[in-house]
Each structure stands twice: as structure tokens, then as C-alpha cells.
GROMACS .gro file of C-alpha atoms in nm:
model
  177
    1UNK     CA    1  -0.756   2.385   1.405
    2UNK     CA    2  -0.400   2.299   1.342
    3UNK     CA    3  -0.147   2.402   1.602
    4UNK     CA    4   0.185   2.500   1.524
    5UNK     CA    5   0.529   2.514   1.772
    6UNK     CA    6   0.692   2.690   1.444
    7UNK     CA    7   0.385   2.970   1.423
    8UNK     CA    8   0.439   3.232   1.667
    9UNK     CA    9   0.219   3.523   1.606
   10UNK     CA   10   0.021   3.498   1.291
   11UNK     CA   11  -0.329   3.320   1.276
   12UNK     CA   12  -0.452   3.242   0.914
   13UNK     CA   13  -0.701   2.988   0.825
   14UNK     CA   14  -0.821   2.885   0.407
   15UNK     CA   15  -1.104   2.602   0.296
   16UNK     CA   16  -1.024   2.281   0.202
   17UNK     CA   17  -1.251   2.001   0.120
   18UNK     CA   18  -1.574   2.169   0.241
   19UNK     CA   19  -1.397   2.240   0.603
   20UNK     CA   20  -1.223   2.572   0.744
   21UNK     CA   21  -0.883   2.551   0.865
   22UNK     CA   22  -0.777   2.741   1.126
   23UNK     CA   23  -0.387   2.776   1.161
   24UNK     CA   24  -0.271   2.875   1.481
   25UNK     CA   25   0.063   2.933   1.723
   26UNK     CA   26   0.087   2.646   1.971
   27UNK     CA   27   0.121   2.859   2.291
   28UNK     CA   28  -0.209   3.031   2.211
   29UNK     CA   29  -0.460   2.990   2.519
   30UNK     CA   30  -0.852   2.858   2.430
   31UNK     CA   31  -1.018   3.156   2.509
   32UNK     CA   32  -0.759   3.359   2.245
   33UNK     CA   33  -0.816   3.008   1.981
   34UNK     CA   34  -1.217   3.073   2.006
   35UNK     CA   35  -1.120   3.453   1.990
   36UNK     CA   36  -0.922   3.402   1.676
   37UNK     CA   37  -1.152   3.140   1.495
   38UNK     CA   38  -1.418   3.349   1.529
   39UNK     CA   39  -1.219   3.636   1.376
   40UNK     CA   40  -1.111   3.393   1.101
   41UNK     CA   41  -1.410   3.255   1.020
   42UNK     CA   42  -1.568   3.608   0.985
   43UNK     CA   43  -1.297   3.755   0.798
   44UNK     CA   44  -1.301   3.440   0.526
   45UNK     CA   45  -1.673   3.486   0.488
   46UNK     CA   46  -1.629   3.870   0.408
   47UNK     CA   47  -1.365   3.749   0.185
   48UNK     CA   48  -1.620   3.454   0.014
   49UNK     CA   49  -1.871   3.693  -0.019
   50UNK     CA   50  -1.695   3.972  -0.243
   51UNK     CA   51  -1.559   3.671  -0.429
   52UNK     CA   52  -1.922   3.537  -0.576
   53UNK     CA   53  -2.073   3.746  -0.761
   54UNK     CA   54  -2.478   3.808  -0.730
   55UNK     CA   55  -2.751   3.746  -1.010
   56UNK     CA   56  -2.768   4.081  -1.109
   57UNK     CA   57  -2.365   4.109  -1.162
   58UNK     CA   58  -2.411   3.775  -1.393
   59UNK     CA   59  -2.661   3.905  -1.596
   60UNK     CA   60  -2.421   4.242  -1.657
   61UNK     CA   61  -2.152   4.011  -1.692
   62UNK     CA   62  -2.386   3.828  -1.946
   63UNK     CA   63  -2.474   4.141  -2.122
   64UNK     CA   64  -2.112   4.200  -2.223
   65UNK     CA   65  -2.043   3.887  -2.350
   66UNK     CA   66  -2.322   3.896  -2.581
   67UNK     CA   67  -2.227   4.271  -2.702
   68UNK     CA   68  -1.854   4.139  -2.710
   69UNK     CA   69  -1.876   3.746  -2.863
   70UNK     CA   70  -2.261   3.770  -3.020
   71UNK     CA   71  -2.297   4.095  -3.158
   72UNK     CA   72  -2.571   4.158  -2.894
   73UNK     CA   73  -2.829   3.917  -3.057
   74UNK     CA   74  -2.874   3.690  -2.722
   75UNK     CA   75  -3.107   3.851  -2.466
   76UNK     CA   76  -3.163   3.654  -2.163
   77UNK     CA   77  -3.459   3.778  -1.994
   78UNK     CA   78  -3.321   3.611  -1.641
   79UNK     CA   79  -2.979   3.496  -1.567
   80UNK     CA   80  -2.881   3.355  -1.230
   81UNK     CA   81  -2.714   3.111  -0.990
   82UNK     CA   82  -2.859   2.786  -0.869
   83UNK     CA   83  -2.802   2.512  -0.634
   84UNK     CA   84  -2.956   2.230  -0.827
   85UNK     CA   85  -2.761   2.174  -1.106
   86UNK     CA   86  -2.512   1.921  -0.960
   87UNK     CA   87  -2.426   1.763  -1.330
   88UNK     CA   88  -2.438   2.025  -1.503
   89UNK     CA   89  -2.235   2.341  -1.515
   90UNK     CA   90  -2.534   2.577  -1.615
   91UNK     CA   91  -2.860   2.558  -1.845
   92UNK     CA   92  -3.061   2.745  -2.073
   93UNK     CA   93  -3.459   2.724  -2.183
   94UNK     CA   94  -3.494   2.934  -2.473
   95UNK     CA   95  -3.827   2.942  -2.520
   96UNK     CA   96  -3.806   3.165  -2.181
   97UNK     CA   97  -3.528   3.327  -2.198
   98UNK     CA   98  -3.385   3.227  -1.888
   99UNK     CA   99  -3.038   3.087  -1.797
  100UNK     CA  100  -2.930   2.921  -1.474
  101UNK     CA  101  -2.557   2.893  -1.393
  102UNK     CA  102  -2.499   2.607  -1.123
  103UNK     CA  103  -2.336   2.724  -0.800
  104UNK     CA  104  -2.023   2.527  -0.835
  105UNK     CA  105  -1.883   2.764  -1.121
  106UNK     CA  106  -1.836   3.068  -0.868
  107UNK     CA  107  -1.501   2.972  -0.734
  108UNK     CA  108  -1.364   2.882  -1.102
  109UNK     CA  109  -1.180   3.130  -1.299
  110UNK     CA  110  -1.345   3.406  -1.439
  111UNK     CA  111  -1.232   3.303  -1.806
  112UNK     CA  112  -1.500   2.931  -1.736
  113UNK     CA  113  -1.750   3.130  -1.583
  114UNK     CA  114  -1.714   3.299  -1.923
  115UNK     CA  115  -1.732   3.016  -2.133
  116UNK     CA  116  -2.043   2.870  -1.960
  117UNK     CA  117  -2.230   3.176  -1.948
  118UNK     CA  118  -2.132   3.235  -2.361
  119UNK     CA  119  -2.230   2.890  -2.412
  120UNK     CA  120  -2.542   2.941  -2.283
  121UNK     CA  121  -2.577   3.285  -2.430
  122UNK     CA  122  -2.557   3.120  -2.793
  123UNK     CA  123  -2.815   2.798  -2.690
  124UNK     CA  124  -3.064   3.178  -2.709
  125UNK     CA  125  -2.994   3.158  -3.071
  126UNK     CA  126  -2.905   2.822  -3.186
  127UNK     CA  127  -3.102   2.572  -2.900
  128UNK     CA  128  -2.902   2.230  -2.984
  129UNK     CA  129  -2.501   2.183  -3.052
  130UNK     CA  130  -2.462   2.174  -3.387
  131UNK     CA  131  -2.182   2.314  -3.628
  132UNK     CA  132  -2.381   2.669  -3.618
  133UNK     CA  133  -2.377   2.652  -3.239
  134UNK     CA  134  -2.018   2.552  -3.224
  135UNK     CA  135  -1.915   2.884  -3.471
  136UNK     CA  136  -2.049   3.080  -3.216
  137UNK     CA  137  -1.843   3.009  -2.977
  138UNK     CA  138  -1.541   2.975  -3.194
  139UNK     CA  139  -1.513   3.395  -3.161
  140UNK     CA  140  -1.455   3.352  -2.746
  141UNK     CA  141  -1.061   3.247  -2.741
  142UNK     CA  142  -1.086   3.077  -2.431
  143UNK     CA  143  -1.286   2.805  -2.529
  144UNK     CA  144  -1.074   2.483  -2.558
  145UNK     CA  145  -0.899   2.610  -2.233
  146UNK     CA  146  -1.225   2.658  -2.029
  147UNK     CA  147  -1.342   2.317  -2.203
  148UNK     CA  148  -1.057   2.153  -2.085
  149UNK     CA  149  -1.045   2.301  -1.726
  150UNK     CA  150  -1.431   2.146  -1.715
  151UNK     CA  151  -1.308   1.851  -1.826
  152UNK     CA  152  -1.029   1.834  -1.551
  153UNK     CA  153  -1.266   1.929  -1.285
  154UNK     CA  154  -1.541   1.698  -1.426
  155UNK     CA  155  -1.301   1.350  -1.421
  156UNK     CA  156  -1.160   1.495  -1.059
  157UNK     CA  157  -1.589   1.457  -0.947
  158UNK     CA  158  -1.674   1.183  -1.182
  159UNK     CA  159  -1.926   1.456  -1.322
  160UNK     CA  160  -2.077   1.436  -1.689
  161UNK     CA  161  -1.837   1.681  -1.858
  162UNK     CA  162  -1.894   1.918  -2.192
  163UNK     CA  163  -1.833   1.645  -2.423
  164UNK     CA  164  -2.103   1.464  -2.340
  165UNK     CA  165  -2.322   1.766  -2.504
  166UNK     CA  166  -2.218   1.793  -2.808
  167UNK     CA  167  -2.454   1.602  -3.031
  168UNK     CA  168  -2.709   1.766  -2.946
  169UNK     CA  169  -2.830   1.629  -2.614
  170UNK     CA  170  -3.125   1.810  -2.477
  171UNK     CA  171  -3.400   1.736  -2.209
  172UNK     CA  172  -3.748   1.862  -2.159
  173UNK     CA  173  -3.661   2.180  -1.901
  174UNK     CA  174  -3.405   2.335  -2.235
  175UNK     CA  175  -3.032   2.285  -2.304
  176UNK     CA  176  -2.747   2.253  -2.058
  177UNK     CA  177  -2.379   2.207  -2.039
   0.00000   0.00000   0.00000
């Protein structure tokens, strides 16, 4: 909680590195603080929730892109979020069809969500990252700009980034990014 002379009605409170903070007017008593963090807390929760969208709205979203970018060819038969992928931004096995997005993309702008799910989209139909995978993803015009906003976030981490992939890298579980 930060305490402010200067505030003198409003309460707001945001995230910032993994912590909630709660900005309040100095004169406030405790029992109105707990009141009001409470309240806060609640209200950016709500807020966090509406924000991230739920398996079944990636795998629409997922849909779309593959009617829009891959004339419909890739078919995921399971598309969803995950909490394991902490060096890589999302993963595809084609063999089943399935596609995990890691859990890290969900406060990124929609146009990278984008990207990684289309990237993973086209692994359905071309498994490694060659030239024919790269074409694919040549008809998404965001791609250099969500590359490069992975890139930025990835060198902010020290996380493996998308160029790392693009020779082909694979491992035994399918392809990632």
C-alpha cells in the first residue's frame, strides 16, 4: 500500500512485478485501508479475469486464424493454455493435433498471441521451420512486429527467443516457439 498526502478521495491499485499495489489517501483509517484493499483486490481480479481468455475462446480464436491466414487446412484437435512452458512461448505435436500456448502470452497484445497461435497453427502442416513453414506465415502481417516484441520481452527475461527456432529445432514432445 502506498499512501498519499496529495490523494484525497480516490483509491486505485494496478500489478507490478508479481505484487498488487494499492494506492491510497493518507488520512484514510485501517479499518477503511482493509475495506478498500479488499475492494481493490476484488475488483482487479474481475478485471484479470475478463482479460485472459479460456481454452475454448483460443481454440475459436485458433479457428479463425486458420480460415483467415491458412485457408482452413490446420485443424488442431486441442488448443489450450499451460503453465509449464516457461521457455517457450507455446508448442505444437502434430502427430496429435494438439497445441499448448504457455501462460505468459495472455497479458501480451492480442496481435503476439496471434502470431504464436498462427505459428503453431502452420507447425500442423509443415512440423519443422523451413522456407515452406516460413511462407506460411509470411500471409499474417504482423509477423516481424510480434517477432520482435518476443524478442524484446525474451532479452528483458533472458528467455530463449524465436530465433533460436528457426533451423529447425525440434524435441521429442513436437515443435515449439
Amino acid at each position: 500500500m502506498r499512501r498519499s498526502a496529495r490523494r484525497r478521495r480516490t483509491v486505485s491499485a494496478y500489478r507490478e512485478d508479481g505484487r498488487t499495489v494499492v494506492l491510497l489517501p493518507a488520512r484514510m483509517s485501517q479499518a477503511e485501508e482493509r475495506r478498500w484493499v479488499g475492494l481493490m483486490l476484488e475488483k482487479l481480479a474481475r478485471q484479470e479475469k475478463r482479460r485472459r481468455p479460456t481454452d475454448d475462446v483460443l481454440a475459436e480464436r485458433a479457428g479463425r486464424l486458420s480460415a483467415q491466414f491458412l485457408g482452413g487446412r490446420a485443424r488442431p484437435d486441442s488448443v489450450r493454455w499451460v503453465t509449464n512452458q516457461n521457455t517457450r512461448w507455446g508448442s505444437c505435436t502434430p502427430a496429435e493435433g494438439s497445441i499448448r500456448l504457455s501462460h505468459r502470452l495472455q497479458d501480451m497484445p492480442e496481435y503476439v498471441v496471434d502470431y504464436v497461435l498462427l505459428h503453431e497453427l502452420a507447425h500442423l502442416l509443415v512440423p519443422g521451420h523451413g522456407a515452406r513453414f516460413w511462407e506460411l506465415l509470411e500471409a499474417y502481417p504482423r509477423t516481424e512486429r510480434a517477432r520482435g516484441y518476443l524478442e524484446g520481452v525474451a532479452a528483458t527475461a533472458r528467455l530463449p527467443h524465436a530465433a533460436d527456432h528457426q533451423d529447425g529445432d525440434e524435441d521429442d514432445s513436437g515443435v515449439g516457439l
